[in-house]
Amino acid sequence: MNSSRNPVCSICIANYNGAEVIVPCIQSVYDQDAGIPIEIIVHDDASTDDSIGIIQRSFPDVKVIRSTRNVGFCLANNRMVKEAQGKFLLLLNNDAVLHRDALRTLLQHSESKPIEGILTLPQYDISTGKLIDRGEMLDIFLNPVPNTDTQRQDVAMVIGACLWISKNLWEELGGFLEWFENLAEDMYLCCVARLRGYTVSVVSCSGYDHWAGMSFGGGKLDGNAMRTTYRRRALSERNKTYVMFLYYPAPIFHIVFPVHILFLLIEGIFLSIVKRETRVLKDIYLTPLLSAWRNRKRLRELRRDVQKNRCISLKDMLAVHTMMPYKLLMILRHGIPHIK
């Protein structure tokens, strides 16, 4: 597959220090069997390794946007989409490798549906070949729950590691919120799409392999233990709180949101005691809540816009949610997470 000046699809790859993984990622795009015109855009987020040199030597047709400072996943993708010429977009992590029929599968599915939507493919662990998820559900507190049901196509969200969307729909939804920086930007986009009546779904066949959790400091199982970082957890809790504030309509918002805040504080106090480290409460739990308070005016204004355009019933909205708190389930199965 070759790059084109009139692409049908623009593949957008956000890269930061991806020298070890970027070649198989881009090569998997060129190896596609779709036979459709494409373009590949890479946003390099001020890498300190030889990422740019590797890309330019190995793939001279790839368009590279070089950032002089690290701006994060949201702004990186918004910049690439602004430059993209394709009717469709595929956001792809630099540590993801597409199966050979991935683009053809996504394009055929998109063109066969009367209603636009957001798509993904089954995600597999690149080191073991094991299925990780087929899109994700959400629990009531917006913790992503891996979907492994082969019969389910409609899901709550798809992750930005492999996210297919038309450029028109991206622009209608407003893209990623740049003040999210990293994490839960894909959750926000999918939640808003569903509220406006668009589909979020997984295409059953094909797939992609992924070094899950590698690109942003963990967040996945390592053996039988959960490992993460202070920064990842803080951003995750902050941005999920933002999404919850924007997403849930009244009256469910007035029930779930205060319970969410209370549980965050309880969780933070409990983990601080167990780990004998006050930093856990301060950096992971209190800082996100204070950030939400400082951004309350911006959040209220955006919430009004999001809810004004909601056209889905509460029943349909909750059809892709699970009631069991997934974070509690993971702690019961795997113990307290290791935070570094």
mmCIF file of C-alpha atoms in Angstrom:
data_model
loop_
_atom_site.group_PDB
_atom_site.id
_atom_site.type_symbol
_atom_site.label_atom_id
_atom_site.label_comp_id
_atom_site.label_asym_id
_atom_site.label_seq_id
_atom_site.Cartn_x
_atom_site.Cartn_y
_atom_site.Cartn_z
ATOM 1 C CA MET A 1 0.000 0.000 0.000
ATOM 2 C CA ASN A 2 1.382 3.400 -0.985
ATOM 3 C CA SER A 3 0.787 6.918 0.245
ATOM 4 C CA SER A 4 -1.436 9.147 -1.888
ATOM 5 C CA ARG A 5 -2.120 12.830 -2.373
ATOM 6 C CA ASN A 6 -5.856 12.025 -2.386
ATOM 7 C CA PRO A 7 -6.173 9.588 0.507
ATOM 8 C CA VAL A 8 -9.330 7.822 1.587
ATOM 9 C CA CYS A 9 -7.869 7.262 5.039
ATOM 10 C CA SER A 10 -5.357 9.226 7.100
ATOM 11 C CA ILE A 11 -3.449 7.141 9.647
ATOM 12 C CA CYS A 12 -2.410 9.384 12.545
ATOM 13 C CA ILE A 13 0.339 8.087 14.814
ATOM 14 C CA ALA A 14 1.318 9.987 17.962
ATOM 15 C CA ASN A 15 4.932 9.194 18.795
ATOM 16 C CA TYR A 16 7.109 9.851 21.808
ATOM 17 C CA ASN A 17 10.403 7.980 22.157
ATOM 18 C CA GLY A 18 9.066 5.155 20.037
ATOM 19 C CA ALA A 19 12.321 4.191 18.317
ATOM 20 C CA GLU A 20 11.927 0.547 19.365
ATOM 21 C CA VAL A 21 8.343 0.172 18.139
ATOM 22 C CA ILE A 22 7.629 2.692 15.387
ATOM 23 C CA VAL A 23 8.993 0.643 12.460
ATOM 24 C CA PRO A 24 6.683 -2.388 12.873
ATOM 25 C CA CYS A 25 3.775 -0.007 13.493
ATOM 26 C CA ILE A 26 4.235 1.937 10.253
ATOM 27 C CA GLN A 27 5.225 -1.179 8.292
ATOM 28 C CA SER A 28 1.941 -2.823 9.312
ATOM 29 C CA VAL A 29 0.121 0.060 7.609
ATOM 30 C CA TYR A 30 2.108 -0.312 4.396
ATOM 31 C CA ASP A 31 1.497 -4.086 4.466
ATOM 32 C CA GLN A 32 -2.297 -3.691 4.361
ATOM 33 C CA ASP A 33 -4.238 -5.597 1.700
ATOM 34 C CA ALA A 34 -6.917 -2.897 1.294
ATOM 35 C CA GLY A 35 -5.594 -1.305 -1.893
ATOM 36 C CA ILE A 36 -6.994 2.099 -0.906
ATOM 37 C CA PRO A 37 -5.174 5.447 -1.052
ATOM 38 C CA ILE A 38 -3.782 6.401 2.358
ATOM 39 C CA GLU A 39 -1.533 8.910 4.032
ATOM 40 C CA ILE A 40 0.477 8.414 7.210
ATOM 41 C CA ILE A 41 1.040 11.319 9.564
ATOM 42 C CA VAL A 42 3.289 11.053 12.611
ATOM 43 C CA HIS A 43 3.346 13.676 15.337
ATOM 44 C CA ASP A 44 6.631 13.450 17.203
ATOM 45 C CA ASP A 45 6.157 14.809 20.717
ATOM 46 C CA ALA A 46 9.696 16.119 21.319
ATOM 47 C CA SER A 47 11.256 12.655 21.423
ATOM 48 C CA THR A 48 14.739 12.392 22.897
ATOM 49 C CA ASP A 49 15.602 9.214 20.982
ATOM 50 C CA ASP A 50 16.174 8.701 17.228
ATOM 51 C CA SER A 51 12.480 8.311 16.365
ATOM 52 C CA ILE A 52 12.449 11.006 13.687
ATOM 53 C CA GLY A 53 15.649 9.786 12.054
ATOM 54 C CA ILE A 54 14.345 6.219 11.922
ATOM 55 C CA ILE A 55 11.073 7.315 10.338
ATOM 56 C CA GLN A 56 12.752 9.530 7.750
ATOM 57 C CA ARG A 57 15.254 6.832 6.754
ATOM 58 C CA SER A 58 12.779 3.934 6.669
ATOM 59 C CA PHE A 59 9.601 5.673 5.476
ATOM 60 C CA PRO A 60 10.367 8.861 3.525
ATOM 61 C CA ASP A 61 6.722 9.192 2.404
ATOM 62 C CA VAL A 62 5.479 9.630 5.972
ATOM 63 C CA LYS A 63 4.568 13.175 6.916
ATOM 64 C CA VAL A 64 6.196 14.103 10.232
ATOM 65 C CA ILE A 65 4.983 16.928 12.444
ATOM 66 C CA ARG A 66 7.764 17.825 14.866
ATOM 67 C CA SER A 67 6.903 19.369 18.215
ATOM 68 C CA THR A 68 9.581 21.295 20.066
ATOM 69 C CA ARG A 69 7.955 20.447 23.405
ATOM 70 C CA ASN A 70 5.954 17.566 24.791
ATOM 71 C CA VAL A 71 2.307 18.533 24.344
ATOM 72 C CA GLY A 72 0.533 15.245 25.102
ATOM 73 C CA PHE A 73 -1.687 12.820 23.226
ATOM 74 C CA CYS A 74 -4.717 15.095 22.811
ATOM 75 C CA LEU A 75 -3.010 18.030 21.164
ATOM 76 C CA ALA A 76 -0.808 15.703 19.101
ATOM 77 C CA ASN A 77 -3.842 14.019 17.544
ATOM 78 C CA ASN A 78 -5.710 17.286 17.027
ATOM 79 C CA ARG A 79 -2.703 18.627 15.129
ATOM 80 C CA MET A 80 -2.537 15.550 12.901
ATOM 81 C CA VAL A 81 -6.256 15.583 12.158
ATOM 82 C CA LYS A 82 -6.030 19.244 11.168
ATOM 83 C CA GLU A 83 -3.460 18.256 8.517
ATOM 84 C CA ALA A 84 -5.259 15.066 7.460
ATOM 85 C CA GLN A 85 -6.769 14.888 3.960
ATOM 86 C CA GLY A 86 -8.596 11.569 4.244
ATOM 87 C CA LYS A 87 -12.341 11.061 4.560
ATOM 88 C CA PHE A 88 -11.612 8.639 7.410
ATOM 89 C CA LEU A 89 -9.126 8.788 10.251
ATOM 90 C CA LEU A 90 -7.382 5.979 12.059
ATOM 91 C CA LEU A 91 -5.721 7.023 15.297
ATOM 92 C CA LEU A 92 -3.013 4.466 15.949
ATOM 93 C CA ASN A 93 -0.574 4.099 18.826
ATOM 94 C CA ASN A 94 3.095 3.874 17.897
ATOM 95 C CA ASP A 95 3.274 0.557 19.805
ATOM 96 C CA ALA A 96 0.364 -1.015 17.900
ATOM 97 C CA VAL A 97 0.656 -3.331 14.877
ATOM 98 C CA LEU A 98 -2.317 -3.764 12.536
ATOM 99 C CA HIS A 99 -3.388 -7.132 11.199
ATOM 100 C CA ARG A 100 -3.069 -7.237 7.430
ATOM 101 C CA ASP A 101 -6.805 -6.841 6.703
ATOM 102 C CA ALA A 102 -7.463 -4.144 9.323
ATOM 103 C CA LEU A 103 -8.024 -1.121 7.062
ATOM 104 C CA ARG A 104 -10.152 -3.055 4.591
ATOM 105 C CA THR A 105 -12.292 -4.393 7.431
ATOM 106 C CA LEU A 106 -12.815 -0.954 8.994
ATOM 107 C CA LEU A 107 -13.553 0.754 5.669
ATOM 108 C CA GLN A 108 -16.058 -1.882 4.546
ATOM 109 C CA HIS A 109 -17.857 -1.749 7.874
ATOM 110 C CA SER A 110 -18.013 2.063 7.809
ATOM 111 C CA GLU A 111 -19.392 2.195 4.295
ATOM 112 C CA SER A 112 -22.033 -0.444 5.024
ATOM 113 C CA LYS A 113 -23.590 1.433 7.961
ATOM 114 C CA PRO A 114 -26.305 4.089 7.495
ATOM 115 C CA ILE A 115 -25.267 5.898 10.698
ATOM 116 C CA GLU A 116 -21.740 7.136 11.242
ATOM 117 C CA GLY A 117 -19.897 5.991 14.298
ATOM 118 C CA ILE A 118 -16.613 5.222 15.999
ATOM 119 C CA LEU A 119 -15.004 1.840 15.399
ATOM 120 C CA THR A 120 -12.203 -0.315 16.705
ATOM 121 C CA LEU A 121 -10.851 -3.835 16.243
ATOM 122 C CA PRO A 122 -10.133 -6.638 18.726
ATOM 123 C CA GLN A 123 -6.939 -5.876 20.660
ATOM 124 C CA TYR A 124 -4.349 -8.612 21.263
ATOM 125 C CA ASP A 125 -1.305 -8.708 23.511
ATOM 126 C CA ILE A 126 1.641 -8.471 21.137
ATOM 127 C CA SER A 127 3.879 -10.655 23.336
ATOM 128 C CA THR A 128 1.408 -13.496 23.990
ATOM 129 C CA GLY A 129 -1.245 -13.228 21.270
ATOM 130 C CA LYS A 130 -3.944 -13.277 23.954
ATOM 131 C CA LEU A 131 -7.113 -11.258 23.412
ATOM 132 C CA ILE A 132 -7.107 -8.145 25.607
ATOM 133 C CA ASP A 133 -10.480 -6.698 24.660
ATOM 134 C CA ARG A 134 -13.011 -6.066 21.951
ATOM 135 C CA GLY A 135 -13.686 -2.484 22.886
ATOM 136 C CA GLU A 136 -14.663 -1.612 26.422
ATOM 137 C CA MET A 137 -17.718 -1.253 28.607
ATOM 138 C CA LEU A 138 -17.838 1.230 31.480
ATOM 139 C CA ASP A 139 -18.826 0.663 35.074
ATOM 140 C CA ILE A 140 -21.049 3.185 36.813
ATOM 141 C CA PHE A 141 -17.965 5.201 37.879
ATOM 142 C CA LEU A 142 -16.594 5.225 34.299
ATOM 143 C CA ASN A 143 -13.822 2.707 34.875
ATOM 144 C CA PRO A 144 -13.200 0.882 31.554
ATOM 145 C CA VAL A 145 -14.194 -2.790 31.616
ATOM 146 C CA PRO A 146 -12.662 -4.974 28.856
ATOM 147 C CA ASN A 147 -15.293 -6.501 26.590
ATOM 148 C CA THR A 148 -14.458 -10.084 25.626
ATOM 149 C CA ASP A 149 -17.953 -11.091 24.474
ATOM 150 C CA THR A 150 -17.660 -12.228 20.853
ATOM 151 C CA GLN A 151 -21.381 -11.549 20.313
ATOM 152 C CA ARG A 152 -21.298 -7.931 21.472
ATOM 153 C CA GLN A 153 -20.549 -5.230 18.928
ATOM 154 C CA ASP A 154 -21.872 -2.100 20.633
ATOM 155 C CA VAL A 155 -19.530 -0.921 23.377
ATOM 156 C CA ALA A 156 -19.169 2.133 25.596
ATOM 157 C CA MET A 157 -15.795 3.234 24.294
ATOM 158 C CA VAL A 158 -12.805 2.317 22.171
ATOM 159 C CA ILE A 159 -9.285 3.301 23.129
ATOM 160 C CA GLY A 160 -7.186 5.758 21.159
ATOM 161 C CA ALA A 161 -4.624 3.064 20.366
ATOM 162 C CA CYS A 162 -6.817 2.060 17.401
ATOM 163 C CA LEU A 163 -9.744 4.411 16.838
ATOM 164 C CA TRP A 164 -11.482 4.768 13.451
ATOM 165 C CA ILE A 165 -13.756 7.745 12.781
ATOM 166 C CA SER A 166 -14.750 9.887 9.829
ATOM 167 C CA LYS A 167 -13.160 13.314 9.738
ATOM 168 C CA ASN A 168 -16.615 14.907 9.528
ATOM 169 C CA LEU A 169 -17.727 13.220 12.738
ATOM 170 C CA TRP A 170 -14.458 14.096 14.479
ATOM 171 C CA GLU A 171 -14.978 17.758 13.622
ATOM 172 C CA GLU A 172 -18.625 17.664 14.686
ATOM 173 C CA LEU A 173 -17.665 16.218 18.075
ATOM 174 C CA GLY A 174 -14.817 18.699 18.468
ATOM 175 C CA GLY A 175 -11.962 16.181 18.613
ATOM 176 C CA PHE A 176 -10.008 15.611 21.806
ATOM 177 C CA LEU A 177 -10.187 18.142 24.620
ATOM 178 C CA GLU A 178 -6.633 19.437 24.753
ATOM 179 C CA TRP A 179 -6.808 20.331 28.449
ATOM 180 C CA PHE A 180 -7.188 16.605 29.208
ATOM 181 C CA GLU A 181 -3.508 16.244 28.115
ATOM 182 C CA ASN A 182 -3.469 12.427 28.245
ATOM 183 C CA LEU A 183 -5.908 9.655 29.208
ATOM 184 C CA ALA A 184 -9.728 9.443 29.014
ATOM 185 C CA GLU A 185 -9.798 11.685 25.929
ATOM 186 C CA ASP A 186 -11.048 8.651 24.006
ATOM 187 C CA MET A 187 -13.660 7.995 26.712
ATOM 188 C CA TYR A 188 -14.934 11.555 26.382
ATOM 189 C CA LEU A 189 -15.123 11.385 22.577
ATOM 190 C CA CYS A 190 -17.005 8.078 22.639
ATOM 191 C CA CYS A 191 -19.391 9.159 25.386
ATOM 192 C CA VAL A 192 -20.306 12.360 23.556
ATOM 193 C CA ALA A 193 -20.747 10.432 20.295
ATOM 194 C CA ARG A 194 -23.163 8.015 21.945
ATOM 195 C CA LEU A 195 -25.119 10.833 23.606
ATOM 196 C CA ARG A 196 -25.614 12.351 20.146
ATOM 197 C CA GLY A 197 -26.945 9.079 18.735
ATOM 198 C CA TYR A 198 -23.834 7.778 16.980
ATOM 199 C CA THR A 199 -22.623 4.221 17.368
ATOM 200 C CA VAL A 200 -19.467 3.067 19.131
ATOM 201 C CA SER A 201 -18.648 -0.475 18.162
ATOM 202 C CA VAL A 202 -16.065 -3.170 17.516
ATOM 203 C CA VAL A 203 -15.694 -4.936 14.184
ATOM 204 C CA SER A 204 -15.594 -8.669 14.888
ATOM 205 C CA CYS A 205 -12.893 -9.760 12.440
ATOM 206 C CA SER A 206 -9.300 -8.646 11.972
ATOM 207 C CA GLY A 207 -7.532 -6.937 14.892
ATOM 208 C CA TYR A 208 -4.339 -5.305 16.085
ATOM 209 C CA ASP A 209 -1.478 -6.324 18.347
ATOM 210 C CA HIS A 210 -0.423 -3.950 21.083
ATOM 211 C CA TRP A 211 2.225 -3.467 23.733
ATOM 212 C CA ALA A 212 -0.638 -2.582 26.098
ATOM 213 C CA GLY A 213 0.266 -0.034 28.760
ATOM 214 C CA MET A 214 3.757 0.576 27.380
ATOM 215 C CA SER A 215 3.169 4.055 25.995
ATOM 216 C CA PHE A 216 2.181 5.784 29.220
ATOM 217 C CA GLY A 217 3.702 4.122 32.226
ATOM 218 C CA GLY A 218 1.724 0.978 32.835
ATOM 219 C CA GLY A 219 -1.912 0.778 33.810
ATOM 220 C CA LYS A 220 -2.227 -2.866 32.815
ATOM 221 C CA LEU A 221 -1.621 -6.176 34.529
ATOM 222 C CA ASP A 222 1.996 -7.264 34.879
ATOM 223 C CA GLY A 223 1.821 -10.970 35.562
ATOM 224 C CA ASN A 224 -0.884 -11.127 38.209
ATOM 225 C CA ALA A 225 -0.172 -7.702 39.701
ATOM 226 C CA MET A 226 -1.469 -4.251 38.802
ATOM 227 C CA ARG A 227 1.241 -1.680 38.164
ATOM 228 C CA THR A 228 0.898 2.008 37.429
ATOM 229 C CA THR A 229 2.507 5.394 38.092
ATOM 230 C CA TYR A 230 1.502 8.406 40.156
ATOM 231 C CA ARG A 231 1.146 10.545 37.045
ATOM 232 C CA ARG A 232 -0.963 8.015 35.179
ATOM 233 C CA ARG A 233 -3.321 7.440 38.099
ATOM 234 C CA ALA A 234 -3.665 11.161 38.809
ATOM 235 C CA LEU A 235 -4.513 11.978 35.182
ATOM 236 C CA SER A 236 -6.858 9.011 34.955
ATOM 237 C CA GLU A 237 -8.810 9.946 38.084
ATOM 238 C CA ARG A 238 -8.909 13.633 37.126
ATOM 239 C CA ASN A 239 -10.083 13.071 33.568
ATOM 240 C CA LYS A 240 -12.639 10.397 34.485
ATOM 241 C CA THR A 241 -14.059 12.905 36.963
ATOM 242 C CA TYR A 242 -14.251 15.474 34.173
ATOM 243 C CA VAL A 243 -16.027 13.017 31.856
ATOM 244 C CA MET A 244 -18.489 11.992 34.565
ATOM 245 C CA PHE A 245 -19.370 15.637 35.202
ATOM 246 C CA LEU A 246 -20.038 16.159 31.489
ATOM 247 C CA TYR A 247 -21.658 12.838 30.618
ATOM 248 C CA TYR A 248 -24.336 11.877 33.127
ATOM 249 C CA PRO A 249 -27.689 13.660 32.775
ATOM 250 C CA ALA A 250 -29.839 14.610 35.725
ATOM 251 C CA PRO A 251 -31.087 12.947 37.875
ATOM 252 C CA ILE A 252 -28.460 10.183 37.702
ATOM 253 C CA PHE A 253 -25.667 12.786 37.829
ATOM 254 C CA HIS A 254 -26.872 14.076 41.201
ATOM 255 C CA ILE A 255 -26.687 10.552 42.618
ATOM 256 C CA VAL A 256 -23.541 9.135 41.031
ATOM 257 C CA PHE A 257 -21.235 12.160 41.075
ATOM 258 C CA PRO A 258 -21.304 12.814 44.860
ATOM 259 C CA VAL A 259 -20.843 9.076 45.505
ATOM 260 C CA HIS A 260 -17.885 9.085 43.101
ATOM 261 C CA ILE A 261 -16.230 11.963 44.995
ATOM 262 C CA LEU A 262 -16.821 10.248 48.342
ATOM 263 C CA PHE A 263 -15.424 6.927 47.103
ATOM 264 C CA LEU A 264 -12.338 8.639 45.679
ATOM 265 C CA LEU A 265 -11.591 10.158 49.071
ATOM 266 C CA ILE A 266 -12.187 6.855 50.877
ATOM 267 C CA GLU A 267 -9.985 5.019 48.372
ATOM 268 C CA GLY A 268 -7.242 7.612 48.703
ATOM 269 C CA ILE A 269 -7.245 7.484 52.525
ATOM 270 C CA PHE A 270 -7.281 3.670 52.509
ATOM 271 C CA LEU A 271 -4.374 3.352 50.059
ATOM 272 C CA SER A 272 -2.380 6.012 51.903
ATOM 273 C CA ILE A 273 -2.742 4.062 55.133
ATOM 274 C CA VAL A 274 -1.926 0.706 53.521
ATOM 275 C CA LYS A 275 1.120 2.088 51.711
ATOM 276 C CA ARG A 276 2.071 4.450 54.554
ATOM 277 C CA GLU A 277 2.519 7.198 52.007
ATOM 278 C CA THR A 278 0.499 10.437 52.197
ATOM 279 C CA ARG A 279 1.558 11.225 48.640
ATOM 280 C CA VAL A 280 -1.005 8.702 47.403
ATOM 281 C CA LEU A 281 -3.903 10.738 48.795
ATOM 282 C CA LYS A 282 -2.428 14.100 47.846
ATOM 283 C CA ASP A 283 -1.111 13.449 44.336
ATOM 284 C CA ILE A 284 -3.607 10.905 43.019
ATOM 285 C CA TYR A 285 -6.889 11.836 44.692
ATOM 286 C CA LEU A 286 -6.892 15.351 46.150
ATOM 287 C CA THR A 287 -5.072 17.012 43.242
ATOM 288 C CA PRO A 288 -7.596 15.789 40.612
ATOM 289 C CA LEU A 289 -10.525 16.951 42.751
ATOM 290 C CA LEU A 290 -8.969 20.363 43.248
ATOM 291 C CA SER A 291 -8.331 20.547 39.505
ATOM 292 C CA ALA A 292 -11.991 19.803 38.803
ATOM 293 C CA TRP A 293 -12.976 22.551 41.248
ATOM 294 C CA ARG A 294 -10.656 25.067 39.590
ATOM 295 C CA ASN A 295 -12.111 24.155 36.170
ATOM 296 C CA ARG A 296 -15.728 24.188 37.362
ATOM 297 C CA LYS A 297 -16.767 27.132 35.141
ATOM 298 C CA ARG A 298 -15.331 25.524 32.005
ATOM 299 C CA LEU A 299 -16.901 22.184 32.944
ATOM 300 C CA ARG A 300 -20.336 23.727 33.591
ATOM 301 C CA GLU A 301 -20.330 25.484 30.220
ATOM 302 C CA LEU A 302 -19.279 22.348 28.368
ATOM 303 C CA ARG A 303 -21.792 20.233 30.295
ATOM 304 C CA ARG A 304 -24.619 22.494 29.132
ATOM 305 C CA ASP A 305 -23.522 22.010 25.526
ATOM 306 C CA VAL A 306 -23.098 18.231 25.864
ATOM 307 C CA GLN A 307 -26.470 17.732 27.539
ATOM 308 C CA LYS A 308 -28.252 20.113 25.155
ATOM 309 C CA ASN A 309 -27.293 17.865 22.242
ATOM 310 C CA ARG A 310 -28.182 14.581 23.975
ATOM 311 C CA CYS A 311 -30.681 12.517 21.980
ATOM 312 C CA ILE A 312 -30.284 9.076 23.572
ATOM 313 C CA SER A 313 -32.517 7.676 26.298
ATOM 314 C CA LEU A 314 -31.138 6.911 29.742
ATOM 315 C CA LYS A 315 -31.909 3.231 29.167
ATOM 316 C CA ASP A 316 -29.914 3.107 25.936
ATOM 317 C CA MET A 317 -27.110 5.115 27.492
ATOM 318 C CA LEU A 318 -26.726 2.658 30.370
ATOM 319 C CA ALA A 319 -26.984 -0.410 28.094
ATOM 320 C CA VAL A 320 -23.185 -0.421 27.720
ATOM 321 C CA HIS A 321 -22.485 0.014 31.436
ATOM 322 C CA THR A 322 -21.919 -2.599 34.118
ATOM 323 C CA MET A 323 -23.065 -2.031 37.689
ATOM 324 C CA MET A 324 -20.201 -3.849 39.453
ATOM 325 C CA PRO A 325 -17.388 -1.358 40.282
ATOM 326 C CA TYR A 326 -14.538 -2.695 38.159
ATOM 327 C CA LYS A 327 -11.787 -1.127 40.247
ATOM 328 C CA LEU A 328 -13.022 -3.016 43.331
ATOM 329 C CA LEU A 329 -13.200 -6.241 41.338
ATOM 330 C CA MET A 330 -9.588 -5.837 40.182
ATOM 331 C CA ILE A 331 -8.373 -5.206 43.741
ATOM 332 C CA LEU A 332 -10.156 -8.340 44.942
ATOM 333 C CA ARG A 333 -8.558 -10.373 42.153
ATOM 334 C CA HIS A 334 -5.071 -8.898 42.026
ATOM 335 C CA GLY A 335 -4.494 -6.977 45.241
ATOM 336 C CA ILE A 336 -3.451 -3.381 45.845
ATOM 337 C CA PRO A 337 -1.770 -1.832 42.777
ATOM 338 C CA HIS A 338 1.953 -1.084 42.766
ATOM 339 C CA ILE A 339 2.477 2.639 42.222
ATOM 340 C CA LYS A 340 5.820 4.156 41.288
#
